[in-house]
mmCIF file of C-alpha atoms in Angstrom:
data_model
loop_
_atom_site.group_PDB
_atom_site.id
_atom_site.type_symbol
_atom_site.label_atom_id
_atom_site.label_comp_id
_atom_site.label_asym_id
_atom_site.label_seq_id
_atom_site.Cartn_x
_atom_site.Cartn_y
_atom_site.Cartn_z
ATOM 1 C CA UNK U 1 -89.385 -24.398 43.051
ATOM 2 C CA UNK U 2 -85.754 -23.247 42.718
ATOM 3 C CA UNK U 3 -84.854 -19.390 42.717
ATOM 4 C CA UNK U 4 -83.281 -18.105 39.399
ATOM 5 C CA UNK U 5 -79.946 -17.414 40.876
ATOM 6 C CA UNK U 6 -79.761 -21.053 42.171
ATOM 7 C CA UNK U 7 -81.205 -22.470 38.406
ATOM 8 C CA UNK U 8 -78.418 -20.724 37.208
ATOM 9 C CA UNK U 9 -75.509 -21.887 39.409
ATOM 10 C CA UNK U 10 -74.067 -25.299 36.993
ATOM 11 C CA UNK U 11 -72.525 -28.163 39.159
ATOM 12 C CA UNK U 12 -69.680 -30.482 37.922
ATOM 13 C CA UNK U 13 -70.594 -33.766 38.669
ATOM 14 C CA UNK U 14 -67.751 -36.413 38.062
ATOM 15 C CA UNK U 15 -68.347 -40.132 38.261
ATOM 16 C CA UNK U 16 -64.988 -42.426 38.240
ATOM 17 C CA UNK U 17 -66.078 -45.674 36.450
ATOM 18 C CA UNK U 18 -64.114 -49.031 36.774
ATOM 19 C CA UNK U 19 -66.003 -52.419 36.373
ATOM 20 C CA UNK U 20 -69.290 -51.349 37.726
ATOM 21 C CA UNK U 21 -71.733 -52.222 34.918
ATOM 22 C CA UNK U 22 -74.252 -53.971 37.697
ATOM 23 C CA UNK U 23 -74.338 -50.897 39.191
ATOM 24 C CA UNK U 24 -74.039 -48.208 36.984
ATOM 25 C CA UNK U 25 -77.611 -47.842 35.701
ATOM 26 C CA UNK U 26 -78.999 -46.895 38.960
ATOM 27 C CA UNK U 27 -76.181 -44.648 39.809
ATOM 28 C CA UNK U 28 -76.714 -42.584 36.246
ATOM 29 C CA UNK U 29 -80.528 -42.409 36.358
ATOM 30 C CA UNK U 30 -80.474 -40.840 40.148
ATOM 31 C CA UNK U 31 -77.988 -38.172 38.387
ATOM 32 C CA UNK U 32 -79.565 -37.663 34.823
ATOM 33 C CA UNK U 33 -82.988 -37.472 36.945
ATOM 34 C CA UNK U 34 -81.674 -34.464 39.221
ATOM 35 C CA UNK U 35 -84.311 -31.806 39.602
ATOM 36 C CA UNK U 36 -81.685 -29.574 39.238
ATOM 37 C CA UNK U 37 -81.388 -29.241 35.634
ATOM 38 C CA UNK U 38 -78.072 -27.019 34.919
ATOM 39 C CA UNK U 39 -75.390 -29.857 35.437
ATOM 40 C CA UNK U 40 -72.380 -31.310 33.534
ATOM 41 C CA UNK U 41 -71.856 -35.016 34.091
ATOM 42 C CA UNK U 42 -68.360 -35.956 33.592
ATOM 43 C CA UNK U 43 -68.253 -39.839 33.300
ATOM 44 C CA UNK U 44 -64.576 -41.097 33.341
ATOM 45 C CA UNK U 45 -64.137 -44.558 32.588
ATOM 46 C CA UNK U 46 -60.594 -45.506 34.200
ATOM 47 C CA UNK U 47 -59.618 -48.700 32.025
ATOM 48 C CA UNK U 48 -62.919 -50.893 32.467
ATOM 49 C CA UNK U 49 -62.425 -54.158 31.357
ATOM 50 C CA UNK U 50 -66.281 -55.189 31.589
ATOM 51 C CA UNK U 51 -69.272 -53.468 29.521
ATOM 52 C CA UNK U 52 -69.077 -50.107 31.210
ATOM 53 C CA UNK U 53 -67.428 -47.514 28.808
ATOM 54 C CA UNK U 54 -69.953 -49.056 26.265
ATOM 55 C CA UNK U 55 -72.681 -48.041 28.860
ATOM 56 C CA UNK U 56 -71.373 -44.490 29.473
ATOM 57 C CA UNK U 57 -71.119 -43.842 25.492
ATOM 58 C CA UNK U 58 -74.830 -45.251 25.123
ATOM 59 C CA UNK U 59 -75.975 -42.670 28.061
ATOM 60 C CA UNK U 60 -74.098 -40.311 26.373
ATOM 61 C CA UNK U 61 -75.785 -40.218 23.426
ATOM 62 C CA UNK U 62 -79.251 -39.634 25.408
ATOM 63 C CA UNK U 63 -78.335 -36.709 27.124
ATOM 64 C CA UNK U 64 -76.144 -33.818 25.857
ATOM 65 C CA UNK U 65 -75.296 -32.932 29.214
ATOM 66 C CA UNK U 66 -72.867 -36.077 29.632
ATOM 67 C CA UNK U 67 -69.128 -35.981 28.617
ATOM 68 C CA UNK U 68 -67.385 -39.230 28.912
ATOM 69 C CA UNK U 69 -63.438 -39.478 29.162
ATOM 70 C CA UNK U 70 -61.459 -42.807 28.588
ATOM 71 C CA UNK U 71 -58.246 -43.471 30.139
ATOM 72 C CA UNK U 72 -55.721 -46.240 31.046
ATOM 73 C CA UNK U 73 -56.643 -47.732 34.421
ATOM 74 C CA UNK U 74 -55.155 -45.427 37.130
ATOM 75 C CA UNK U 75 -57.136 -45.190 40.268
ATOM 76 C CA UNK U 76 -59.785 -43.322 41.304
ATOM 77 C CA UNK U 77 -57.910 -40.513 42.234
ATOM 78 C CA UNK U 78 -56.617 -39.781 38.968
ATOM 79 C CA UNK U 79 -60.043 -40.479 37.578
ATOM 80 C CA UNK U 80 -61.607 -38.047 39.758
ATOM 81 C CA UNK U 81 -58.343 -35.362 39.065
ATOM 82 C CA UNK U 82 -59.270 -35.869 35.241
ATOM 83 C CA UNK U 83 -62.721 -34.746 36.008
ATOM 84 C CA UNK U 84 -61.586 -31.788 37.939
ATOM 85 C CA UNK U 85 -59.379 -30.737 34.834
ATOM 86 C CA UNK U 86 -62.299 -30.962 32.384
ATOM 87 C CA UNK U 87 -64.903 -29.496 35.062
ATOM 88 C CA UNK U 88 -66.580 -25.891 34.224
ATOM 89 C CA UNK U 89 -69.139 -25.874 36.530
ATOM 90 C CA UNK U 90 -69.287 -23.091 39.622
ATOM 91 C CA UNK U 91 -69.429 -26.334 42.069
ATOM 92 C CA UNK U 92 -68.168 -29.753 41.534
ATOM 93 C CA UNK U 93 -69.502 -32.778 43.452
ATOM 94 C CA UNK U 94 -68.548 -36.509 43.000
ATOM 95 C CA UNK U 95 -70.575 -39.820 42.958
ATOM 96 C CA UNK U 96 -68.927 -43.056 42.607
ATOM 97 C CA UNK U 97 -70.243 -45.212 40.314
ATOM 98 C CA UNK U 98 -71.820 -48.183 42.362
ATOM 99 C CA UNK U 99 -73.637 -45.704 44.625
ATOM 100 C CA UNK U 100 -76.662 -43.300 43.845
ATOM 101 C CA UNK U 101 -78.488 -40.271 45.235
ATOM 102 C CA UNK U 102 -81.690 -38.543 45.817
ATOM 103 C CA UNK U 103 -83.476 -37.104 42.653
ATOM 104 C CA UNK U 104 -82.999 -33.165 44.726
ATOM 105 C CA UNK U 105 -79.355 -33.813 46.343
ATOM 106 C CA UNK U 106 -78.116 -31.152 44.146
ATOM 107 C CA UNK U 107 -80.992 -28.916 44.320
ATOM 108 C CA UNK U 108 -80.624 -28.897 48.248
ATOM 109 C CA UNK U 109 -76.760 -28.516 48.547
ATOM 110 C CA UNK U 110 -76.643 -25.896 45.716
ATOM 111 C CA UNK U 111 -79.665 -23.872 47.617
ATOM 112 C CA UNK U 112 -77.428 -24.288 51.038
ATOM 113 C CA UNK U 113 -74.409 -22.715 49.353
ATOM 114 C CA UNK U 114 -76.295 -20.308 47.110
ATOM 115 C CA UNK U 115 -78.063 -19.053 50.758
ATOM 116 C CA UNK U 116 -74.834 -18.791 52.621
ATOM 117 C CA UNK U 117 -72.268 -18.197 50.043
ATOM 118 C CA UNK U 118 -70.587 -21.268 51.441
ATOM 119 C CA UNK U 119 -67.510 -22.686 49.825
ATOM 120 C CA UNK U 120 -68.665 -25.894 50.617
ATOM 121 C CA UNK U 121 -72.019 -27.880 51.047
ATOM 122 C CA UNK U 122 -72.533 -31.005 52.561
ATOM 123 C CA UNK U 123 -75.573 -33.211 52.847
ATOM 124 C CA UNK U 124 -76.243 -36.713 54.935
ATOM 125 C CA UNK U 125 -75.118 -40.120 53.984
ATOM 126 C CA UNK U 126 -77.113 -43.415 54.068
ATOM 127 C CA UNK U 127 -74.533 -46.594 53.711
ATOM 128 C CA UNK U 128 -76.269 -49.472 52.437
ATOM 129 C CA UNK U 129 -74.929 -52.626 52.981
ATOM 130 C CA UNK U 130 -75.434 -55.550 50.375
ATOM 131 C CA UNK U 131 -73.717 -57.975 52.694
ATOM 132 C CA UNK U 132 -74.951 -58.304 56.114
ATOM 133 C CA UNK U 133 -78.396 -56.834 54.906
ATOM 134 C CA UNK U 134 -78.427 -53.642 56.991
ATOM 135 C CA UNK U 135 -77.911 -49.624 56.832
ATOM 136 C CA UNK U 136 -77.127 -46.869 58.901
ATOM 137 C CA UNK U 137 -77.051 -43.486 58.331
ATOM 138 C CA UNK U 138 -75.277 -40.217 59.957
ATOM 139 C CA UNK U 139 -76.942 -37.930 62.758
ATOM 140 C CA UNK U 140 -75.986 -34.464 60.787
ATOM 141 C CA UNK U 141 -77.782 -31.364 62.296
ATOM 142 C CA UNK U 142 -78.093 -28.415 59.798
ATOM 143 C CA UNK U 143 -74.791 -25.604 60.582
ATOM 144 C CA UNK U 144 -73.118 -23.011 59.043
ATOM 145 C CA UNK U 145 -69.557 -22.602 59.840
ATOM 146 C CA UNK U 146 -67.740 -19.568 59.138
ATOM 147 C CA UNK U 147 -64.154 -18.716 59.496
ATOM 148 C CA UNK U 148 -61.027 -20.609 57.992
ATOM 149 C CA UNK U 149 -60.118 -21.912 61.705
ATOM 150 C CA UNK U 150 -63.716 -23.503 62.420
ATOM 151 C CA UNK U 151 -64.254 -25.185 58.886
ATOM 152 C CA UNK U 152 -60.639 -26.984 59.821
ATOM 153 C CA UNK U 153 -61.581 -28.039 63.259
ATOM 154 C CA UNK U 154 -64.818 -29.195 61.907
ATOM 155 C CA UNK U 155 -63.407 -31.624 59.611
ATOM 156 C CA UNK U 156 -59.895 -32.842 61.880
ATOM 157 C CA UNK U 157 -62.591 -33.234 64.677
ATOM 158 C CA UNK U 158 -65.175 -35.177 62.315
ATOM 159 C CA UNK U 159 -67.543 -33.253 64.061
ATOM 160 C CA UNK U 160 -71.078 -32.745 62.039
ATOM 161 C CA UNK U 161 -69.645 -34.353 59.135
ATOM 162 C CA UNK U 162 -67.999 -37.090 57.668
ATOM 163 C CA UNK U 163 -64.738 -37.806 55.677
ATOM 164 C CA UNK U 164 -66.697 -38.598 52.219
ATOM 165 C CA UNK U 165 -65.829 -36.161 49.128
ATOM 166 C CA UNK U 166 -69.458 -37.824 47.756
ATOM 167 C CA UNK U 167 -71.631 -36.411 49.733
ATOM 168 C CA UNK U 168 -70.520 -32.439 49.589
ATOM 169 C CA UNK U 169 -70.155 -29.565 46.638
ATOM 170 C CA UNK U 170 -67.089 -27.644 46.459
ATOM 171 C CA UNK U 171 -66.581 -24.359 45.034
ATOM 172 C CA UNK U 172 -64.455 -25.213 41.821
ATOM 173 C CA UNK U 173 -61.920 -22.880 42.951
ATOM 174 C CA UNK U 174 -60.939 -24.660 45.546
ATOM 175 C CA UNK U 175 -60.531 -27.734 43.847
ATOM 176 C CA UNK U 176 -58.392 -25.814 41.193
ATOM 177 C CA UNK U 177 -55.633 -25.742 43.414
ATOM 178 C CA UNK U 178 -55.960 -29.319 44.986
ATOM 179 C CA UNK U 179 -56.009 -32.789 43.752
ATOM 180 C CA UNK U 180 -56.658 -36.140 45.237
ATOM 181 C CA UNK U 181 -53.301 -37.678 45.654
ATOM 182 C CA UNK U 182 -52.281 -41.238 44.121
ATOM 183 C CA UNK U 183 -53.790 -43.606 47.494
ATOM 184 C CA UNK U 184 -55.947 -46.243 47.451
ATOM 185 C CA UNK U 185 -56.930 -45.512 50.937
ATOM 186 C CA UNK U 186 -57.624 -42.256 52.641
ATOM 187 C CA UNK U 187 -57.703 -39.929 49.485
ATOM 188 C CA UNK U 188 -61.030 -38.309 50.649
ATOM 189 C CA UNK U 189 -59.430 -37.687 54.250
ATOM 190 C CA UNK U 190 -56.649 -35.919 52.511
ATOM 191 C CA UNK U 191 -58.695 -33.728 49.985
ATOM 192 C CA UNK U 192 -61.221 -32.900 52.842
ATOM 193 C CA UNK U 193 -58.772 -31.857 55.369
ATOM 194 C CA UNK U 194 -56.622 -29.640 52.629
ATOM 195 C CA UNK U 195 -59.715 -28.138 50.994
ATOM 196 C CA UNK U 196 -60.943 -26.821 54.529
ATOM 197 C CA UNK U 197 -57.881 -24.630 54.297
ATOM 198 C CA UNK U 198 -59.174 -22.785 51.558
ATOM 199 C CA UNK U 199 -62.900 -22.752 53.252
ATOM 200 C CA UNK U 200 -64.438 -19.441 54.848
ATOM 201 C CA UNK U 201 -67.662 -20.836 55.104
ATOM 202 C CA UNK U 202 -69.131 -24.469 55.152
ATOM 203 C CA UNK U 203 -72.694 -24.870 55.326
ATOM 204 C CA UNK U 204 -73.951 -28.861 56.732
ATOM 205 C CA UNK U 205 -77.727 -29.889 55.961
ATOM 206 C CA UNK U 206 -79.111 -32.605 57.906
ATOM 207 C CA UNK U 207 -81.213 -34.642 54.802
ATOM 208 C CA UNK U 208 -79.646 -38.044 53.990
ATOM 209 C CA UNK U 209 -79.705 -37.764 49.986
ATOM 210 C CA UNK U 210 -76.472 -39.771 49.522
ATOM 211 C CA UNK U 211 -76.472 -43.694 49.539
ATOM 212 C CA UNK U 212 -73.083 -45.378 49.592
ATOM 213 C CA UNK U 213 -73.478 -48.928 48.732
ATOM 214 C CA UNK U 214 -71.310 -50.814 50.700
ATOM 215 C CA UNK U 215 -70.440 -54.489 49.088
ATOM 216 C CA UNK U 216 -68.124 -57.411 48.943
ATOM 217 C CA UNK U 217 -66.014 -55.485 46.420
ATOM 218 C CA UNK U 218 -65.135 -52.474 48.344
ATOM 219 C CA UNK U 219 -61.699 -51.328 49.244
ATOM 220 C CA UNK U 220 -62.295 -51.389 52.752
ATOM 221 C CA UNK U 221 -63.241 -54.827 52.741
ATOM 222 C CA UNK U 222 -60.513 -56.460 50.734
ATOM 223 C CA UNK U 223 -57.976 -58.351 52.568
ATOM 224 C CA UNK U 224 -54.886 -56.720 54.053
ATOM 225 C CA UNK U 225 -52.195 -55.359 51.687
ATOM 226 C CA UNK U 226 -49.326 -52.983 51.805
ATOM 227 C CA UNK U 227 -51.626 -50.418 49.850
ATOM 228 C CA UNK U 228 -53.617 -49.436 53.249
ATOM 229 C CA UNK U 229 -50.322 -47.597 54.232
ATOM 230 C CA UNK U 230 -51.203 -45.291 52.476
ATOM 231 C CA UNK U 231 -53.653 -44.031 55.523
ATOM 232 C CA UNK U 232 -50.665 -43.307 57.411
ATOM 233 C CA UNK U 233 -48.984 -41.578 54.404
ATOM 234 C CA UNK U 234 -52.296 -39.295 54.244
ATOM 235 C CA UNK U 235 -52.311 -38.574 57.847
ATOM 236 C CA UNK U 236 -48.818 -37.527 57.952
ATOM 237 C CA UNK U 237 -49.227 -35.527 54.686
ATOM 238 C CA UNK U 238 -52.360 -33.582 56.236
ATOM 239 C CA UNK U 239 -50.267 -32.830 59.235
ATOM 240 C CA UNK U 240 -47.268 -31.439 57.975
ATOM 241 C CA UNK U 241 -49.496 -29.242 56.412
ATOM 242 C CA UNK U 242 -51.438 -28.039 59.397
ATOM 243 C CA UNK U 243 -48.405 -27.866 61.423
ATOM 244 C CA UNK U 244 -47.611 -24.446 59.466
ATOM 245 C CA UNK U 245 -51.060 -23.263 59.513
ATOM 246 C CA UNK U 246 -53.781 -24.494 62.456
ATOM 247 C CA UNK U 247 -51.022 -26.171 64.809
ATOM 248 C CA UNK U 248 -53.575 -25.977 67.288
ATOM 249 C CA UNK U 249 -55.313 -28.890 65.602
ATOM 250 C CA UNK U 250 -52.359 -31.125 65.011
ATOM 251 C CA UNK U 251 -53.074 -33.545 67.771
ATOM 252 C CA UNK U 252 -56.660 -34.508 66.163
ATOM 253 C CA UNK U 253 -54.900 -35.868 62.809
ATOM 254 C CA UNK U 254 -52.603 -37.706 65.038
ATOM 255 C CA UNK U 255 -55.541 -39.627 66.287
ATOM 256 C CA UNK U 256 -56.634 -40.298 63.156
ATOM 257 C CA UNK U 257 -53.216 -41.930 62.684
ATOM 258 C CA UNK U 258 -53.136 -43.977 65.684
ATOM 259 C CA UNK U 259 -56.789 -45.046 65.345
ATOM 260 C CA UNK U 260 -55.955 -46.287 62.006
ATOM 261 C CA UNK U 261 -52.812 -47.776 62.821
ATOM 262 C CA UNK U 262 -54.180 -49.689 65.512
ATOM 263 C CA UNK U 263 -56.781 -50.690 63.111
ATOM 264 C CA UNK U 264 -53.989 -51.630 60.456
ATOM 265 C CA UNK U 265 -52.187 -53.837 63.434
ATOM 266 C CA UNK U 266 -55.262 -56.103 63.904
ATOM 267 C CA UNK U 267 -55.846 -56.751 60.115
ATOM 268 C CA UNK U 268 -52.347 -57.616 59.561
ATOM 269 C CA UNK U 269 -52.837 -60.416 61.978
ATOM 270 C CA UNK U 270 -55.243 -62.081 59.440
ATOM 271 C CA UNK U 271 -53.429 -61.264 56.424
ATOM 272 C CA UNK U 272 -51.901 -63.747 54.062
ATOM 273 C CA UNK U 273 -48.388 -63.284 54.342
ATOM 274 C CA UNK U 274 -45.066 -65.257 55.455
ATOM 275 C CA UNK U 275 -43.708 -65.187 58.853
ATOM 276 C CA UNK U 276 -40.770 -62.969 58.031
ATOM 277 C CA UNK U 277 -43.043 -60.260 56.162
ATOM 278 C CA UNK U 278 -45.557 -60.180 58.964
ATOM 279 C CA UNK U 279 -42.838 -59.084 61.724
ATOM 280 C CA UNK U 280 -41.540 -56.952 59.719
ATOM 281 C CA UNK U 281 -44.674 -54.804 58.807
ATOM 282 C CA UNK U 282 -45.604 -55.421 62.208
ATOM 283 C CA UNK U 283 -42.784 -53.707 63.540
ATOM 284 C CA UNK U 284 -43.145 -50.736 61.223
ATOM 285 C CA UNK U 285 -46.792 -50.016 62.468
ATOM 286 C CA UNK U 286 -45.222 -50.374 65.912
ATOM 287 C CA UNK U 287 -42.634 -48.154 65.273
ATOM 288 C CA UNK U 288 -44.915 -45.609 63.354
ATOM 289 C CA UNK U 289 -47.239 -45.448 66.290
ATOM 290 C CA UNK U 290 -44.689 -44.765 68.981
ATOM 291 C CA UNK U 291 -43.218 -41.981 66.841
ATOM 292 C CA UNK U 292 -46.482 -40.407 67.029
ATOM 293 C CA UNK U 293 -47.472 -40.962 70.400
ATOM 294 C CA UNK U 294 -44.123 -39.597 71.738
ATOM 295 C CA UNK U 295 -44.822 -36.573 70.056
ATOM 296 C CA UNK U 296 -47.717 -35.725 70.786
ATOM 297 C CA UNK U 297 -48.607 -37.511 73.962
ATOM 298 C CA UNK U 298 -49.346 -34.472 76.203
ATOM 299 C CA UNK U 299 -51.981 -33.432 73.647
ATOM 300 C CA UNK U 300 -53.932 -36.693 73.028
ATOM 301 C CA UNK U 301 -56.225 -36.354 75.887
ATOM 302 C CA UNK U 302 -58.072 -33.594 74.775
ATOM 303 C CA UNK U 303 -57.987 -34.605 71.008
ATOM 304 C CA UNK U 304 -59.987 -37.964 71.415
ATOM 305 C CA UNK U 305 -63.642 -38.245 70.832
ATOM 306 C CA UNK U 306 -63.944 -40.044 73.939
ATOM 307 C CA UNK U 307 -62.712 -41.192 77.395
ATOM 308 C CA UNK U 308 -63.018 -45.144 75.868
ATOM 309 C CA UNK U 309 -60.767 -44.132 72.533
ATOM 310 C CA UNK U 310 -58.206 -42.594 75.285
ATOM 311 C CA UNK U 311 -57.787 -45.679 77.185
ATOM 312 C CA UNK U 312 -57.639 -47.953 74.168
ATOM 313 C CA UNK U 313 -54.915 -45.475 72.537
ATOM 314 C CA UNK U 314 -52.898 -45.618 75.525
ATOM 315 C CA UNK U 315 -53.450 -49.281 76.083
ATOM 316 C CA UNK U 316 -51.808 -50.186 72.756
ATOM 317 C CA UNK U 317 -48.734 -47.870 73.656
ATOM 318 C CA UNK U 318 -48.167 -48.907 77.490
ATOM 319 C CA UNK U 319 -49.684 -52.524 77.265
ATOM 320 C CA UNK U 320 -49.885 -53.994 74.118
ATOM 321 C CA UNK U 321 -49.714 -57.592 75.378
ATOM 322 C CA UNK U 322 -52.798 -56.827 77.159
ATOM 323 C CA UNK U 323 -54.453 -55.050 74.527
ATOM 324 C CA UNK U 324 -53.253 -58.281 72.012
ATOM 325 C CA UNK U 325 -55.111 -60.691 74.567
ATOM 326 C CA UNK U 326 -58.102 -58.693 74.471
ATOM 327 C CA UNK U 327 -57.960 -58.507 70.673
ATOM 328 C CA UNK U 328 -57.968 -62.101 70.918
ATOM 329 C CA UNK U 329 -60.822 -62.549 72.824
ATOM 330 C CA UNK U 330 -63.207 -59.978 70.426
ATOM 331 C CA UNK U 331 -62.170 -62.025 67.692
ATOM 332 C CA UNK U 332 -63.603 -65.193 69.673
ATOM 333 C CA UNK U 333 -66.706 -63.703 69.864
ATOM 334 C CA UNK U 334 -66.668 -61.863 72.717
ATOM 335 C CA UNK U 335 -68.894 -58.978 71.100
ATOM 336 C CA UNK U 336 -68.499 -56.318 74.317
ATOM 337 C CA UNK U 337 -64.709 -56.616 74.082
ATOM 338 C CA UNK U 338 -64.450 -55.880 70.037
ATOM 339 C CA UNK U 339 -66.734 -53.155 70.503
ATOM 340 C CA UNK U 340 -64.656 -51.558 73.637
ATOM 341 C CA UNK U 341 -61.980 -51.863 70.821
ATOM 342 C CA UNK U 342 -63.598 -50.102 67.694
#
């Protein structure tokens, strides 16, 4: 049972909606039936071409806590930003319209935030892969972090946390000074790293309350396009800010960028593009990698999460031909090699 103080706390739940009519009902049911009743549900339809908007307006008629916003298609970041502008709760949370949550997710997050006067509260995530028919979960432990530097350190090191925004609640005052960037990739990384700069107390609970549904249409499963360069843009934007605030953490951001360039380099080989375009993109990625590596090579060793990660980063720099050969073996089915590269 919630204490009076927690009951009074209002959380605004922002749900971007775009062509998810097949998943929407399960998502919205999990939100409207929350054990914490003091919620505001902001559904932002981002120009859906299916029946999603009609589903939003239908459910709005049944629940006065629901607000429906209809806008032209501008992407998930613009939809979330529109929701932030309309939010009135002390805290703000996000749910993607093809995911779902446990009935007590916001009660648990608000209890943790209230108890420790936290600016951000986070719960565990279970990833349901509908294509490969499996699931995996985060392995968080209960934790309270105090002090701005430690809050920033946790996210850039990805220590007992995840880059998702949907498994968290944020004090509204933080997001009022921050907006999602116009990226299709890595927008959550950007927001969480910059939100941490305004955070003095962050609490994590181990409970798996958010269910991320990974299906064929997910952005991360789509073929390589130039939009993936957003990951580099996001990382570099965060790096620029941290160099002026917590420069000692910059190397962790560089490792994030380097690892993603390596992933993009591998995806590029499977992309449907002309040979001249492929060579151009490959050269761009290598130049980005070498620039970052040369600037921070002395700091990379302490910022890598494991010896394996350190070896792979250096292998890509010093012996790219050997790296390419190992990757070919991995693609041919040598799973132990593939696991090493990941």
